[in-house]
């Protein structure tokens, strides 16, 4: 197979292989949800202090995400400047868990944030919808990717 036929074949093989997976137990889902939600909150807690290490240190191999302030997705090296030159922050935001799903060693979390103060202390009223995809690598949950968008209110 070549080109798109190969990709379609690979996708179909992956779907068929996953079809026989054992169902995820409710307690497994709840444990993963609680662990990942705690990690998400730690990311924003660190960020509110100008420290992105909680985020950078939980990234998976191959990480890529698309923050709402960038024109294109970033890879893990996007954290390099912030880690090398931490800046004080006065950012304040609230988080609201919207939903969560688990399939084997992969989880997707959906939440909203409401930022009321920017890093420089300026008052704000910014709302974002966020999704992160997490995978379990070597027994630890690691963020593989995600996307955030500015929330458009009706």
PDB file of C-alpha atoms in Angstrom:
ATOM      1  CA  UNK A   1       0.000   0.000   0.000  1.00  0.00           C
ATOM      2  CA  UNK A   2       1.109   3.545  -0.607  1.00  0.00           C
ATOM      3  CA  UNK A   3       0.095   7.024   0.533  1.00  0.00           C
ATOM      4  CA  UNK A   4      -3.406   7.427   1.804  1.00  0.00           C
ATOM      5  CA  UNK A   5      -4.284   3.749   1.255  1.00  0.00           C
ATOM      6  CA  UNK A   6      -1.539   2.775   3.718  1.00  0.00           C
ATOM      7  CA  UNK A   7      -2.795   5.323   6.289  1.00  0.00           C
ATOM      8  CA  UNK A   8      -6.366   4.082   5.947  1.00  0.00           C
ATOM      9  CA  UNK A   9      -5.182   0.470   6.292  1.00  0.00           C
ATOM     10  CA  UNK A  10      -3.133   1.327   9.378  1.00  0.00           C
ATOM     11  CA  UNK A  11      -6.068   3.185  10.915  1.00  0.00           C
ATOM     12  CA  UNK A  12      -8.438   0.277  10.282  1.00  0.00           C
ATOM     13  CA  UNK A  13      -5.944  -2.179  11.795  1.00  0.00           C
ATOM     14  CA  UNK A  14      -5.641  -0.004  14.897  1.00  0.00           C
ATOM     15  CA  UNK A  15      -9.420   0.251  15.252  1.00  0.00           C
ATOM     16  CA  UNK A  16      -9.878  -3.502  14.884  1.00  0.00           C
ATOM     17  CA  UNK A  17      -7.086  -4.187  17.393  1.00  0.00           C
ATOM     18  CA  UNK A  18      -8.717  -1.821  19.895  1.00  0.00           C
ATOM     19  CA  UNK A  19     -12.160  -3.323  19.403  1.00  0.00           C
ATOM     20  CA  UNK A  20     -11.262  -6.352  21.515  1.00  0.00           C
ATOM     21  CA  UNK A  21      -9.987  -4.319  24.461  1.00  0.00           C
ATOM     22  CA  UNK A  22     -11.430  -5.102  27.838  1.00  0.00           C
ATOM     23  CA  UNK A  23     -13.853  -2.475  29.109  1.00  0.00           C
ATOM     24  CA  UNK A  24     -12.459   0.040  31.568  1.00  0.00           C
ATOM     25  CA  UNK A  25     -13.812  -0.385  35.099  1.00  0.00           C
ATOM     26  CA  UNK A  26     -15.516   2.595  36.755  1.00  0.00           C
ATOM     27  CA  UNK A  27     -12.943   2.696  39.575  1.00  0.00           C
ATOM     28  CA  UNK A  28     -10.092   2.783  37.035  1.00  0.00           C
ATOM     29  CA  UNK A  29     -11.727   5.720  35.304  1.00  0.00           C
ATOM     30  CA  UNK A  30     -12.310   7.557  38.586  1.00  0.00           C
ATOM     31  CA  UNK A  31      -8.720   6.961  39.769  1.00  0.00           C
ATOM     32  CA  UNK A  32      -7.301   8.190  36.464  1.00  0.00           C
ATOM     33  CA  UNK A  33      -9.645  11.204  36.445  1.00  0.00           C
ATOM     34  CA  UNK A  34      -8.624  12.195  39.972  1.00  0.00           C
ATOM     35  CA  UNK A  35      -4.903  11.761  39.255  1.00  0.00           C
ATOM     36  CA  UNK A  36      -5.001  13.688  35.990  1.00  0.00           C
ATOM     37  CA  UNK A  37      -7.198  16.474  37.389  1.00  0.00           C
ATOM     38  CA  UNK A  38      -4.674  16.882  40.230  1.00  0.00           C
ATOM     39  CA  UNK A  39      -1.859  17.129  37.653  1.00  0.00           C
ATOM     40  CA  UNK A  40      -3.821  19.703  35.642  1.00  0.00           C
ATOM     41  CA  UNK A  41      -4.387  21.817  38.766  1.00  0.00           C
ATOM     42  CA  UNK A  42      -0.664  21.605  39.619  1.00  0.00           C
ATOM     43  CA  UNK A  43       0.190  22.892  36.135  1.00  0.00           C
ATOM     44  CA  UNK A  44      -1.921  26.014  36.650  1.00  0.00           C
ATOM     45  CA  UNK A  45      -0.807  26.458  40.255  1.00  0.00           C
ATOM     46  CA  UNK A  46       2.806  26.533  39.073  1.00  0.00           C
ATOM     47  CA  UNK A  47       1.942  28.814  36.191  1.00  0.00           C
ATOM     48  CA  UNK A  48       0.323  31.279  38.607  1.00  0.00           C
ATOM     49  CA  UNK A  49       3.753  31.566  40.247  1.00  0.00           C
ATOM     50  CA  UNK A  50       5.630  31.869  36.948  1.00  0.00           C
ATOM     51  CA  UNK A  51       6.826  28.259  37.097  1.00  0.00           C
ATOM     52  CA  UNK A  52       5.993  25.976  34.154  1.00  0.00           C
ATOM     53  CA  UNK A  53       8.056  23.032  35.415  1.00  0.00           C
ATOM     54  CA  UNK A  54       4.960  21.102  36.603  1.00  0.00           C
ATOM     55  CA  UNK A  55       3.770  21.202  32.995  1.00  0.00           C
ATOM     56  CA  UNK A  56       7.124  20.612  31.293  1.00  0.00           C
ATOM     57  CA  UNK A  57       7.973  17.734  33.651  1.00  0.00           C
ATOM     58  CA  UNK A  58       4.760  15.831  32.863  1.00  0.00           C
ATOM     59  CA  UNK A  59       5.054  15.880  29.074  1.00  0.00           C
ATOM     60  CA  UNK A  60       5.164  12.619  27.139  1.00  0.00           C
ATOM     61  CA  UNK A  61       7.581  11.713  24.387  1.00  0.00           C
ATOM     62  CA  UNK A  62       6.276  13.377  21.233  1.00  0.00           C
ATOM     63  CA  UNK A  63       4.327  16.073  23.126  1.00  0.00           C
ATOM     64  CA  UNK A  64       2.603  18.735  21.030  1.00  0.00           C
ATOM     65  CA  UNK A  65      -0.097  21.197  22.052  1.00  0.00           C
ATOM     66  CA  UNK A  66      -1.722  24.342  20.730  1.00  0.00           C
ATOM     67  CA  UNK A  67      -2.097  27.112  23.304  1.00  0.00           C
ATOM     68  CA  UNK A  68      -4.596  29.847  22.374  1.00  0.00           C
ATOM     69  CA  UNK A  69      -1.853  32.503  22.348  1.00  0.00           C
ATOM     70  CA  UNK A  70       0.210  30.811  19.603  1.00  0.00           C
ATOM     71  CA  UNK A  71      -0.383  30.782  15.849  1.00  0.00           C
ATOM     72  CA  UNK A  72       0.656  27.122  15.591  1.00  0.00           C
ATOM     73  CA  UNK A  73       1.123  24.088  17.858  1.00  0.00           C
ATOM     74  CA  UNK A  74       4.287  23.864  19.971  1.00  0.00           C
ATOM     75  CA  UNK A  75       6.459  20.939  20.936  1.00  0.00           C
ATOM     76  CA  UNK A  76       8.139  20.333  24.284  1.00  0.00           C
ATOM     77  CA  UNK A  77      11.025  22.678  23.423  1.00  0.00           C
ATOM     78  CA  UNK A  78       8.492  25.508  23.637  1.00  0.00           C
ATOM     79  CA  UNK A  79       9.001  25.346  27.404  1.00  0.00           C
ATOM     80  CA  UNK A  80      12.759  25.973  27.155  1.00  0.00           C
ATOM     81  CA  UNK A  81      12.685  29.784  27.390  1.00  0.00           C
ATOM     82  CA  UNK A  82      10.205  29.805  30.295  1.00  0.00           C
ATOM     83  CA  UNK A  83      12.200  27.184  32.196  1.00  0.00           C
ATOM     84  CA  UNK A  84      15.497  29.010  31.601  1.00  0.00           C
ATOM     85  CA  UNK A  85      14.112  32.426  32.561  1.00  0.00           C
ATOM     86  CA  UNK A  86      11.227  32.105  35.052  1.00  0.00           C
ATOM     87  CA  UNK A  87       9.171  35.258  35.516  1.00  0.00           C
ATOM     88  CA  UNK A  88       7.103  36.262  38.529  1.00  0.00           C
ATOM     89  CA  UNK A  89       3.383  35.947  37.894  1.00  0.00           C
ATOM     90  CA  UNK A  90       0.217  37.275  39.471  1.00  0.00           C
ATOM     91  CA  UNK A  91      -2.077  35.245  37.242  1.00  0.00           C
ATOM     92  CA  UNK A  92      -5.327  34.122  38.824  1.00  0.00           C
ATOM     93  CA  UNK A  93      -7.795  31.697  37.316  1.00  0.00           C
ATOM     94  CA  UNK A  94     -10.468  29.222  38.259  1.00  0.00           C
ATOM     95  CA  UNK A  95     -10.810  25.780  36.702  1.00  0.00           C
ATOM     96  CA  UNK A  96     -13.948  23.755  36.025  1.00  0.00           C
ATOM     97  CA  UNK A  97     -13.776  20.088  35.055  1.00  0.00           C
ATOM     98  CA  UNK A  98     -16.189  19.429  32.187  1.00  0.00           C
ATOM     99  CA  UNK A  99     -15.632  15.790  31.218  1.00  0.00           C
ATOM    100  CA  UNK A 100     -13.171  12.931  31.125  1.00  0.00           C
ATOM    101  CA  UNK A 101     -12.771   9.687  29.228  1.00  0.00           C
ATOM    102  CA  UNK A 102     -10.375   6.772  29.604  1.00  0.00           C
ATOM    103  CA  UNK A 103      -9.440   4.041  27.140  1.00  0.00           C
ATOM    104  CA  UNK A 104      -6.663   1.745  28.296  1.00  0.00           C
ATOM    105  CA  UNK A 105      -3.538   3.855  28.806  1.00  0.00           C
ATOM    106  CA  UNK A 106      -5.025   6.956  27.145  1.00  0.00           C
ATOM    107  CA  UNK A 107      -7.215   9.616  28.720  1.00  0.00           C
ATOM    108  CA  UNK A 108      -8.755  12.839  27.487  1.00  0.00           C
ATOM    109  CA  UNK A 109      -9.791  15.585  29.870  1.00  0.00           C
ATOM    110  CA  UNK A 110     -11.957  18.598  29.063  1.00  0.00           C
ATOM    111  CA  UNK A 111     -12.148  21.646  31.289  1.00  0.00           C
ATOM    112  CA  UNK A 112     -12.686  25.403  31.315  1.00  0.00           C
ATOM    113  CA  UNK A 113     -10.637  28.145  32.844  1.00  0.00           C
ATOM    114  CA  UNK A 114     -11.648  31.650  33.818  1.00  0.00           C
ATOM    115  CA  UNK A 115      -8.669  33.976  34.144  1.00  0.00           C
ATOM    116  CA  UNK A 116      -9.367  37.072  36.228  1.00  0.00           C
ATOM    117  CA  UNK A 117      -5.834  38.459  36.430  1.00  0.00           C
ATOM    118  CA  UNK A 118      -2.947  38.349  33.968  1.00  0.00           C
ATOM    119  CA  UNK A 119       0.629  37.546  34.925  1.00  0.00           C
ATOM    120  CA  UNK A 120       1.462  41.263  35.108  1.00  0.00           C
ATOM    121  CA  UNK A 121      -1.440  41.892  37.517  1.00  0.00           C
ATOM    122  CA  UNK A 122      -3.806  43.437  34.970  1.00  0.00           C
ATOM    123  CA  UNK A 123      -7.465  42.529  35.643  1.00  0.00           C
ATOM    124  CA  UNK A 124      -8.910  40.191  33.020  1.00  0.00           C
ATOM    125  CA  UNK A 125     -12.052  38.316  32.106  1.00  0.00           C
ATOM    126  CA  UNK A 126     -10.680  35.566  29.849  1.00  0.00           C
ATOM    127  CA  UNK A 127     -12.368  32.205  29.452  1.00  0.00           C
ATOM    128  CA  UNK A 128     -10.833  29.209  27.717  1.00  0.00           C
ATOM    129  CA  UNK A 129     -11.955  25.709  26.767  1.00  0.00           C
ATOM    130  CA  UNK A 130      -9.102  23.235  27.182  1.00  0.00           C
ATOM    131  CA  UNK A 131      -8.545  19.618  26.253  1.00  0.00           C
ATOM    132  CA  UNK A 132      -5.468  17.530  27.047  1.00  0.00           C
ATOM    133  CA  UNK A 133      -4.727  13.993  25.975  1.00  0.00           C
ATOM    134  CA  UNK A 134      -2.778  12.016  28.577  1.00  0.00           C
ATOM    135  CA  UNK A 135      -1.015   8.678  28.203  1.00  0.00           C
ATOM    136  CA  UNK A 136       0.397   6.388  30.836  1.00  0.00           C
ATOM    137  CA  UNK A 137       4.156   6.003  30.243  1.00  0.00           C
ATOM    138  CA  UNK A 138       6.140   3.775  32.590  1.00  0.00           C
ATOM    139  CA  UNK A 139       3.283   3.897  35.116  1.00  0.00           C
ATOM    140  CA  UNK A 140       2.997   7.704  35.195  1.00  0.00           C
ATOM    141  CA  UNK A 141       0.405   9.909  33.517  1.00  0.00           C
ATOM    142  CA  UNK A 142       1.999  12.234  30.953  1.00  0.00           C
ATOM    143  CA  UNK A 143       0.376  14.854  28.755  1.00  0.00           C
ATOM    144  CA  UNK A 144       0.824  14.019  25.072  1.00  0.00           C
ATOM    145  CA  UNK A 145      -1.081  16.880  23.533  1.00  0.00           C
ATOM    146  CA  UNK A 146      -3.850  19.331  23.799  1.00  0.00           C
ATOM    147  CA  UNK A 147      -5.566  22.409  22.558  1.00  0.00           C
ATOM    148  CA  UNK A 148      -7.085  25.447  24.170  1.00  0.00           C
ATOM    149  CA  UNK A 149      -9.349  28.021  22.606  1.00  0.00           C
ATOM    150  CA  UNK A 150     -10.761  31.287  23.728  1.00  0.00           C
ATOM    151  CA  UNK A 151     -14.331  30.664  24.754  1.00  0.00           C
ATOM    152  CA  UNK A 152     -16.920  32.484  22.729  1.00  0.00           C
ATOM    153  CA  UNK A 153     -19.889  33.282  24.892  1.00  0.00           C
ATOM    154  CA  UNK A 154     -23.353  33.583  23.302  1.00  0.00           C
TER     155      UNK A 154
END
